Amino acid sequence: MSAAVKDMMDMLHLSSKDDGVPLKEPTEQELKDLRERYTKADQGHVLTFYDELSTAEKARLYEQLSSIDPEHINKITQKALHPTESPGEDKDRKLEPLPESATASILDSEQTDIEKWYSSGLDLVAEGKVAVVLMAGGQGTRLGSSAPKGCFNIGLPSEKSLFQIQAERIWKIQQLAEKKHGKKNITIPWYVMTSGPTRAPTEKFFEEHNYFGLGKDDVVIFEQGVLPCISNEGKILLESKSKVAVAPDGNGGIYQALITSVVRTDMRKRAIEHVHAYCVDNCLVKVADPVFIGFAASKDVDIATKVVRKRNAKESVGLIILKNGKPDVVEYSEIDSDTAEAKDRNHPELLKFRAANIVNHYYSFRFLDTIEEWADQLPHHVARKKIPFVDTEKGETIKPDEPNGIKLEQFVFDVFPMLELDKFACMEVKREDEFSPLKNAKGTGEDDPDTSRKDILTQGTRWIKAAGGTVVSESEIDETGVEVSPLISYGGEGLDFLKDKTIKAPAVIEIEK
């Protein structure tokens, strides 16, 4: 089949998503079996309009419905709507900070420990044992863009996208490992998890930018799963007469996606042992951070997580805690004001519960190699949404004014309580160095493109001053700074050439001169 014909068939939805083979209408027996399966699950309405559909639409709907287990959907929906934990049990829960044995802090660790973790982490990179998984399924809708969020330009002098910034940090770590060990061609494979709507534009963006200097074979783009949208009455909703309404299964879908895609197999083939996973919207993320990798590996844990210090008792962030003796995450809305405002007995100037979750995690590969053993134990959470749907009685598309259904999702941290405490660790890092999320539209004033841009430029200015350079601004009014390219420095190192030099901001340091 020619590429032109295949593209046309894809556009018309006449080919299989997997291999481009033209879809065929199911046989009578196949349709009968499918109808019985859905009727038994009390979800037979999804085939209401089947006889009205074209051959291609029948084939597409059959393929989609065949990939869904309606009994399983009923089961997880009921569990999500009616969690087993009762209100009484929730009151009896015991919350404590993680013990010191499971934690470390960049803010007050000995410099010798940090250097030791960095060195051992870089050694693991050089040995080819480190991989990175990026959770990049979101679109920039809140930012006024329909493109994947990783394509977004936050307004830096270089006009680099989030994808490019993060790719260049991977490249730099590879270079630092090569320099330390005198080796060539050290690689850190980058596994980029997209959603259905973002996969094709993400692949195109990487191709157009030549994978930002990384090897094409070392960038693997894969897709997280989806789950049907459910009405308030527990019925699977139809987006159109020939398509079930679906939504991504949350960042916790990463675990299923690792095994249903080629990713885990590829990791095994490469003999990966240590995996860094993070979200695309953090412009300051230290991708494949040797300090973090070295810290987690030294403690021989299966999961480690980075946190930043909570700004104040009212900051709306999830917290890494010990819940009933198990590592867990508690959301801001789940704790009362007394708990939120409690002070640390040993450090009265600090909050007792201050470890803010930033979705920045380490996994041992041996743990990811056991996903099948525990994935079905992860809970699903309910997000009540306004979901457009087809009325199966009238055949009309309805756009509701109020939430009419739920989307089911899993959270990446739901796996934490499955670990024994000695297999979990937490590292506190400096917020100004490692966490600046992009959540809101420009002009919001918090977690928006302006704050992301400012945080990178302010960081660059700090690095230059620490190296003995001087930064002056063209304007005393404008909040400006200097962008230091990851190609030059990963974490402030290698800037000695700027000693005694004056840099006029705004500026970008892209090459050593």
C-alpha positions as MATLAB code, in Angstrom:
seq = 'MSAAVKDMMDMLHLSSKDDGVPLKEPTEQELKDLRERYTKADQGHVLTFYDELSTAEKARLYEQLSSIDPEHINKITQKALHPTESPGEDKDRKLEPLPESATASILDSEQTDIEKWYSSGLDLVAEGKVAVVLMAGGQGTRLGSSAPKGCFNIGLPSEKSLFQIQAERIWKIQQLAEKKHGKKNITIPWYVMTSGPTRAPTEKFFEEHNYFGLGKDDVVIFEQGVLPCISNEGKILLESKSKVAVAPDGNGGIYQALITSVVRTDMRKRAIEHVHAYCVDNCLVKVADPVFIGFAASKDVDIATKVVRKRNAKESVGLIILKNGKPDVVEYSEIDSDTAEAKDRNHPELLKFRAANIVNHYYSFRFLDTIEEWADQLPHHVARKKIPFVDTEKGETIKPDEPNGIKLEQFVFDVFPMLELDKFACMEVKREDEFSPLKNAKGTGEDDPDTSRKDILTQGTRWIKAAGGTVVSESEIDETGVEVSPLISYGGEGLDFLKDKTIKAPAVIEIEK';
ca = [
       0.000    0.000    0.000;
       1.456    3.399   -0.970;
       2.057    6.027    1.690;
      -0.431    8.376    0.023;
      -3.192    5.765    0.037;
      -2.444    4.835    3.663;
      -2.583    8.485    4.721;
      -5.928    8.896    2.972;
      -7.308    5.746    4.627;
      -6.091    6.910    8.035;
      -7.733   10.280    7.509;
     -11.007    8.567    6.616;
     -10.593    6.085    9.520;
     -10.676    3.133    7.119;
      -7.538    1.454    8.388;
      -6.582   -0.280   11.579;
      -4.814    1.954   14.082;
      -2.095   -0.629   14.480;
      -1.014   -1.795   11.048;
      -2.850    0.134    8.342;
      -4.857   -2.904    7.181;
      -8.363   -1.905    5.977;
     -10.981   -2.588    8.620;
     -13.711   -5.094    7.900;
     -17.267   -5.125    9.156;
     -17.624   -7.873   11.793;
     -19.377  -11.101   10.909;
     -22.850  -11.805   12.274;
     -21.389  -14.129   14.892;
     -18.754  -11.609   15.966;
     -21.395   -8.915   16.311;
     -23.708  -11.280   18.202;
     -20.944  -12.187   20.670;
     -20.074   -8.516   21.200;
     -23.701   -7.524   21.696;
     -24.201  -10.313   24.239;
     -21.114   -9.235   26.165;
     -22.316   -5.637   26.474;
     -25.947   -6.593   27.133;
     -24.844   -8.887   29.946;
     -22.957   -5.939   31.474;
     -26.088   -3.742   31.077;
     -24.212   -1.583   28.559;
     -25.953   -2.769   25.376;
     -26.989    0.804   24.481;
     -23.555    1.408   22.938;
     -24.764   -0.480   19.855;
     -28.042    1.453   19.555;
     -27.107    3.078   16.251;
     -25.073    0.225   14.782;
     -27.464   -0.524   11.918;
     -27.362    3.119   10.773;
     -23.590    3.184   10.388;
     -21.467    2.871    7.267;
     -19.235   -0.165    6.842;
     -16.182    1.787    7.982;
     -18.035    3.170   11.020;
     -19.286   -0.303   11.966;
     -15.759   -1.665   11.729;
     -14.333    1.201   13.773;
     -16.957    0.885   16.508;
     -16.520   -2.895   16.646;
     -12.762   -2.491   17.000;
     -13.158    0.048   19.802;
     -15.778   -1.946   21.709;
     -13.733   -5.129   21.358;
     -10.860   -3.416   23.177;
     -13.067   -2.613   26.173;
     -14.142   -5.058   28.883;
     -17.567   -3.704   29.991;
     -17.693   -5.873   33.114;
     -14.306   -4.512   34.178;
     -15.486   -0.954   33.525;
     -18.556   -1.593   35.701;
     -16.351   -2.997   38.448;
     -13.829   -0.160   38.583;
     -16.591    2.441   38.297;
     -18.399    1.037   41.323;
     -15.156    0.818   43.312;
     -14.308    4.420   42.417;
     -17.768    5.701   43.323;
     -17.943    3.636   46.510;
     -14.440    3.325   48.035;
     -14.061    0.636   50.667;
     -12.666    3.047   53.264;
     -15.492    4.307   55.450;
     -15.580    7.795   57.042;
     -14.891    6.208   60.406;
     -11.793    4.470   59.159;
     -10.567    7.717   57.610;
     -10.786    9.488   60.977;
      -8.669    6.787   62.570;
      -5.848    7.154   60.075;
      -2.474    8.050   61.478;
      -0.426   10.633   59.589;
       3.250   11.199   60.277;
       6.171   12.697   58.333;
       8.513   10.175   56.775;
      11.234    9.117   59.243;
      14.700   10.605   58.808;
      15.995    7.193   57.744;
      13.942    7.505   54.533;
      14.755   11.122   53.733;
      17.516   13.476   52.711;
      17.558   17.194   51.970;
      19.722   19.117   49.546;
      19.089   22.103   51.796;
      21.004   20.685   54.755;
      22.881   17.543   53.604;
      26.636   17.436   53.870;
      28.290   18.566   50.638;
      30.375   15.394   50.669;
      27.169   13.297   50.554;
      25.771   15.316   47.656;
      29.041   14.962   45.740;
      29.109   11.222   46.434;
      25.540   10.796   45.112;
      26.361   12.903   42.057;
      29.467   10.882   41.271;
      27.790    7.498   41.671;
      24.780    8.663   39.658;
      27.036    9.800   36.824;
      28.773    6.416   36.977;
      25.415    4.678   36.474;
      24.704    6.927   33.481;
      28.090    6.008   32.022;
      27.310    2.307   32.494;
      24.118    2.722   30.445;
      21.872    1.816   33.368;
      19.743    4.993   33.524;
      16.579    5.796   31.556;
      14.067    8.644   31.656;
      10.270    8.513   31.318;
       8.480   11.764   30.540;
       4.756   12.125   31.223;
       3.688   14.438   28.401;
       0.060   13.623   27.672;
      -1.366   17.074   28.342;
      -2.325   19.720   25.820;
      -1.685   23.414   26.375;
      -5.405   24.193   26.526;
      -5.143   26.449   29.582;
      -2.224   28.187   27.894;
      -4.325   29.003   24.841;
      -2.728   26.307   22.691;
      -4.047   23.033   21.312;
      -0.497   21.710   20.836;
       1.140   19.318   23.317;
       2.289   21.238   26.369;
       5.892   20.196   25.731;
       5.872   22.211   22.482;
       5.125   25.414   24.406;
       7.544   28.355   24.227;
       7.572   30.093   27.619;
       9.188   33.236   26.188;
      12.888   32.659   26.829;
      15.408   34.700   24.800;
      16.285   31.453   22.959;
      12.586   30.714   22.326;
      13.187   27.073   23.266;
      10.245   24.799   23.977;
       9.905   22.729   27.139;
      10.770   19.629   25.091;
      13.992   21.231   23.853;
      15.081   22.418   27.294;
      14.622   18.917   28.721;
      16.256   17.172   25.758;
      19.317   19.405   26.106;
      19.609   18.527   29.787;
      19.711   14.849   28.844;
      22.351   15.618   26.216;
      24.430   17.512   28.781;
      24.314   14.687   31.333;
      25.493   12.297   28.634;
      28.393   14.658   27.905;
      29.311   14.987   31.580;
      29.353   11.189   31.939;
      31.480   10.850   28.804;
      33.945   13.442   30.105;
      34.237   11.787   33.521;
      34.796    8.304   32.102;
      36.589    9.104   28.863;
      33.940    7.173   26.933;
      31.977    8.013   23.809;
      28.370    7.421   22.783;
      26.888    7.218   26.270;
      23.115    7.339   25.962;
      20.155    7.898   28.258;
      17.029    6.565   26.509;
      14.098    8.979   26.736;
      10.617    7.445   26.784;
       7.970   10.087   26.085;
       4.435    9.148   27.154;
       1.739   10.972   25.199;
      -2.042   10.757   25.055;
      -4.138    9.990   21.981;
      -4.533   13.656   20.950;
      -0.870   14.534   21.577;
       0.957   11.543   20.112;
       1.017   12.519   16.423;
       1.889   16.212   17.008;
       4.577   15.185   19.514;
       6.140   12.778   17.000;
       6.013   15.461   14.315;
       7.577   18.073   16.621;
      10.486   15.788   17.509;
      11.051   14.870   13.858;
      10.986   18.506   12.742;
      13.594   19.400   15.377;
      15.795   16.372   14.670;
      15.172   15.023   18.179;
      17.012   18.048   19.617;
      20.406   16.436   19.070;
      19.547   13.119   20.706;
      19.664    9.843   18.815;
      16.381    9.046   17.082;
      16.557    5.452   18.326;
      17.021    6.717   21.878;
      13.750    8.681   21.903;
      10.739    6.371   22.169;
       7.308    7.981   21.953;
       4.430    5.893   23.305;
       0.833    6.400   24.319;
      -1.008    6.077   27.599;
      -4.309    4.253   27.734;
      -7.861    5.557   27.821;
     -11.012    4.622   29.715;
     -14.642    5.154   28.698;
     -16.469    8.173   30.094;
     -19.380    7.126   32.315;
     -22.733    8.834   32.931;
     -23.920    9.642   36.433;
     -26.144    6.571   36.057;
     -23.164    4.308   35.374;
     -23.658    4.003   31.616;
     -20.846    4.184   29.045;
     -21.301    7.423   27.087;
     -21.176    7.698   23.300;
     -19.239   10.601   21.796;
     -20.944    9.960   18.469;
     -23.184    7.221   17.088;
     -20.066    5.290   16.103;
     -17.643    6.095   18.915;
     -17.451    5.679   22.678;
     -16.424    8.791   24.600;
     -13.046    8.142   26.218;
     -10.503   10.050   28.309;
      -6.843    9.413   29.239;
      -6.480    7.175   32.295;
      -4.443    9.682   34.353;
      -0.726    9.835   35.068;
      -1.116    6.542   36.939;
      -1.756    5.009   33.544;
       2.000    5.083   33.100;
       2.293    1.615   34.625;
      -0.042   -0.123   32.180;
       1.427    1.888   29.300;
       4.942    0.689   30.107;
       3.893   -2.925   29.586;
       1.402   -2.513   26.726;
       3.943   -0.504   24.710;
       7.488   -1.505   23.756;
       8.979    0.545   26.567;
       9.638   -1.998   29.292;
      10.899   -4.533   26.749;
      13.275   -1.907   25.371;
      14.497   -1.063   28.882;
      15.172   -4.725   29.547;
      17.079   -5.088   26.291;
      19.242   -2.107   27.246;
      19.824   -3.536   30.764;
      18.339   -0.440   32.417;
      18.298   -0.533   36.221;
      17.307    3.005   37.245;
      14.437    5.101   35.860;
      13.658    8.781   36.371;
      10.026    9.808   35.693;
       8.639   13.348   35.705;
       6.006   15.695   34.209;
       6.624   17.878   31.164;
       5.305   21.124   32.648;
       8.223   21.744   35.037;
      10.731   23.975   33.231;
      13.346   23.585   35.993;
      13.282   19.777   36.175;
      16.720   18.180   36.465;
      16.229   15.373   33.972;
      18.182   12.210   34.859;
      19.587   14.051   37.878;
      22.743   12.150   38.931;
      22.327   13.281   42.554;
      18.810   11.841   42.730;
      19.759    8.649   40.893;
      22.809    8.178   43.094;
      20.843    8.842   46.282;
      18.092    6.342   45.396;
      20.556    3.696   44.235;
      22.639    4.065   47.407;
      19.574    3.322   49.517;
      18.574    0.397   47.272;
      14.949    1.562   47.150;
      12.291    0.733   44.573;
      10.730    4.207   44.544;
      12.110    7.573   45.542;
      10.472   10.941   45.148;
      11.616   14.545   45.086;
       9.771   17.135   47.146;
      10.060   20.855   47.764;
       9.442   22.569   51.069;
       5.843   23.727   51.399;
       5.709   27.552   51.310;
       3.140   27.903   54.076;
       0.350   25.976   55.787;
      -2.256   27.114   53.260;
      -0.380   26.244   50.055;
      -2.622   23.888   48.074;
      -0.242   21.001   47.394;
      -0.214   17.259   47.997;
       2.169   16.041   50.670;
       4.410   12.999   50.872;
       3.684   11.447   54.268;
       3.526    8.235   56.242;
      -0.105    7.088   56.451;
      -0.775    4.200   58.787;
       2.886    3.229   58.534;
       3.011    3.286   54.713;
       4.419    5.934   52.355;
       1.580    7.837   50.714;
       0.372   11.164   49.360;
      -2.317   13.179   51.123;
      -4.025   15.996   49.233;
      -4.357   19.476   50.736;
      -8.136   19.092   50.886;
      -7.804   15.893   52.924;
      -6.153   17.428   55.991;
      -7.602   19.816   58.566;
      -6.094   23.188   59.442;
      -4.574   21.946   62.701;
      -2.659   19.253   60.823;
      -1.623   21.675   58.076;
      -0.358   24.234   60.613;
       1.384   21.787   62.965;
       5.062   22.532   63.617;
       8.014   20.164   63.527;
       8.924   19.286   67.121;
      12.648   19.197   66.346;
      12.569   22.273   64.090;
       9.836   24.604   65.421;
      10.400   27.113   62.634;
       9.288   24.504   60.079;
       5.952   22.855   59.340;
       5.637   19.271   60.522;
       4.126   18.287   57.157;
       6.107   20.188   54.540;
       7.169   17.665   51.871;
       5.268   18.965   48.829;
       4.804   16.439   46.040;
       6.117   17.626   42.623;
       5.537   14.383   40.650;
       9.238   13.720   40.199;
      10.061   10.077   40.875;
      12.731    7.381   40.730;
      11.949    3.704   40.073;
      14.148    0.663   40.159;
      13.659   -1.399   37.007;
      13.235   -4.506   39.143;
      10.099   -2.891   40.571;
       8.720   -1.913   37.158;
       9.346   -5.508   36.122;
       6.643   -6.584   38.606;
       3.825   -4.312   37.328;
       1.595   -7.277   36.466;
       1.654   -8.369   40.113;
       0.097   -5.180   41.504;
      -1.365   -3.022   38.709;
      -4.917   -4.313   39.194;
      -4.787   -3.232   42.857;
      -4.383    0.451   42.009;
      -7.559    2.449   42.707;
      -9.394    4.612   40.188;
     -10.451    8.133   41.074;
     -13.524   10.045   39.956;
     -13.414   13.365   38.127;
     -16.897   14.778   37.580;
     -17.078   16.548   34.220;
     -19.395   18.063   31.629;
     -19.132   15.430   28.894;
     -20.816   15.901   25.480;
     -22.710   12.746   24.529;
     -25.255   11.264   22.141;
     -28.729   10.746   23.600;
     -29.465    7.110   22.720;
     -33.225    7.738   22.709;
     -33.263   10.808   20.448;
     -29.994   10.353   18.584;
     -29.019   13.946   19.321;
     -25.685   15.237   20.607;
     -26.086   16.929   23.976;
     -23.645   19.471   25.407;
     -24.488   19.611   29.120;
     -24.346   22.769   31.252;
     -23.679   20.798   34.416;
     -21.439   17.787   35.145;
     -23.272   14.806   33.718;
     -20.706   12.085   34.105;
     -17.337   10.958   35.347;
     -13.900   10.331   33.960;
     -11.897    7.616   35.678;
      -8.214    8.157   36.308;
      -5.337    6.718   38.266;
      -2.587    8.641   40.028;
       1.063    7.779   39.687;
       1.526    7.869   43.481;
      -1.223    5.311   44.186;
       1.482    2.655   44.161;
       3.418    4.180   47.073;
       1.488    2.415   49.897;
       2.268   -0.954   48.342;
       5.904   -0.562   49.341;
       7.546   -1.357   52.616;
       9.110    1.743   54.109;
      12.660    0.470   53.589;
      12.020    0.441   49.823;
      10.887    4.086   49.668;
      12.891    7.296   50.000;
      12.325   11.015   49.674;
      14.721   13.813   48.712;
      13.945   17.444   49.497;
      15.292   19.862   46.868;
      15.374   23.624   46.490;
      12.206   24.935   44.869;
      14.058   27.782   43.133;
      16.413   25.265   41.510;
      14.047   22.465   40.566;
      10.352   23.316   40.520;
       8.457   25.830   38.416;
       5.276   24.262   36.991;
       3.422   25.653   33.983;
      -0.296   25.363   34.714;
      -2.014   28.642   33.891;
      -2.457   31.163   31.091;
      -0.111   34.112   30.649;
      -0.897   36.972   32.997;
      -2.258   34.791   35.782;
       0.733   35.623   37.956;
       1.195   32.108   39.325;
       2.531   29.005   37.574;
       2.211   30.689   34.185;
       4.624   31.322   31.252;
       5.888   34.521   32.887;
       6.795   32.814   36.173;
       8.424   29.913   34.304;
      10.498   32.304   32.210;
      11.443   34.376   35.245;
      12.525   31.321   37.233;
      14.887   30.122   34.484;
      16.378   33.600   33.974;
      16.774   34.127   37.726;
      18.482   30.751   38.048;
      20.900   31.639   35.236;
      21.723   34.920   36.933;
      22.481   33.105   40.212;
      24.785   30.698   38.406;
      26.724   33.488   36.691;
      27.186   35.405   39.923;
      28.328   32.219   41.700;
      30.920   31.755   38.931;
      32.275   35.253   39.568;
      30.469   37.049   36.773;
      28.316   40.171   36.915;
      24.854   40.664   35.484;
      23.510   44.123   34.711;
      20.064   44.960   33.388;
      19.189   47.305   30.540;
      16.264   48.487   32.623;
      15.807   48.838   36.355;
      12.075   48.370   35.900;
      12.046   45.135   33.919;
      12.594   41.887   35.756;
      15.259   40.390   33.548;
      17.946   37.796   33.855;
      20.196   35.515   31.852;
      19.282   32.223   30.236;
      22.094   29.708   30.545;
      21.653   26.954   27.963;
      21.673   23.361   29.259;
      24.221   22.717   26.509;
      26.632   24.861   28.552;
      25.650   23.956   32.103;
      23.358   21.366   33.671;
      23.330   22.688   37.227;
      25.629   25.720   37.370;
      28.871   23.865   36.671;
      31.326   24.759   33.897;
      30.821   28.528   33.965;
      34.335   29.525   35.030;
      34.811   31.259   31.680;
      32.345   33.934   32.873;
      34.482   34.955   35.847;
      35.049   38.725   35.931;
      32.814   39.170   32.879;
      29.781   41.441   32.737;
      26.631   40.152   31.062;
      23.930   42.592   29.995;
      20.471   41.110   30.614;
      18.288   39.883   29.084;
      20.694   37.507   27.373;
      21.275   33.865   26.572;
      24.577   32.037   27.112;
      24.530   29.316   24.438;
      28.233   28.778   23.762;
      31.454   29.264   25.706;
      33.206   32.458   24.652;
];
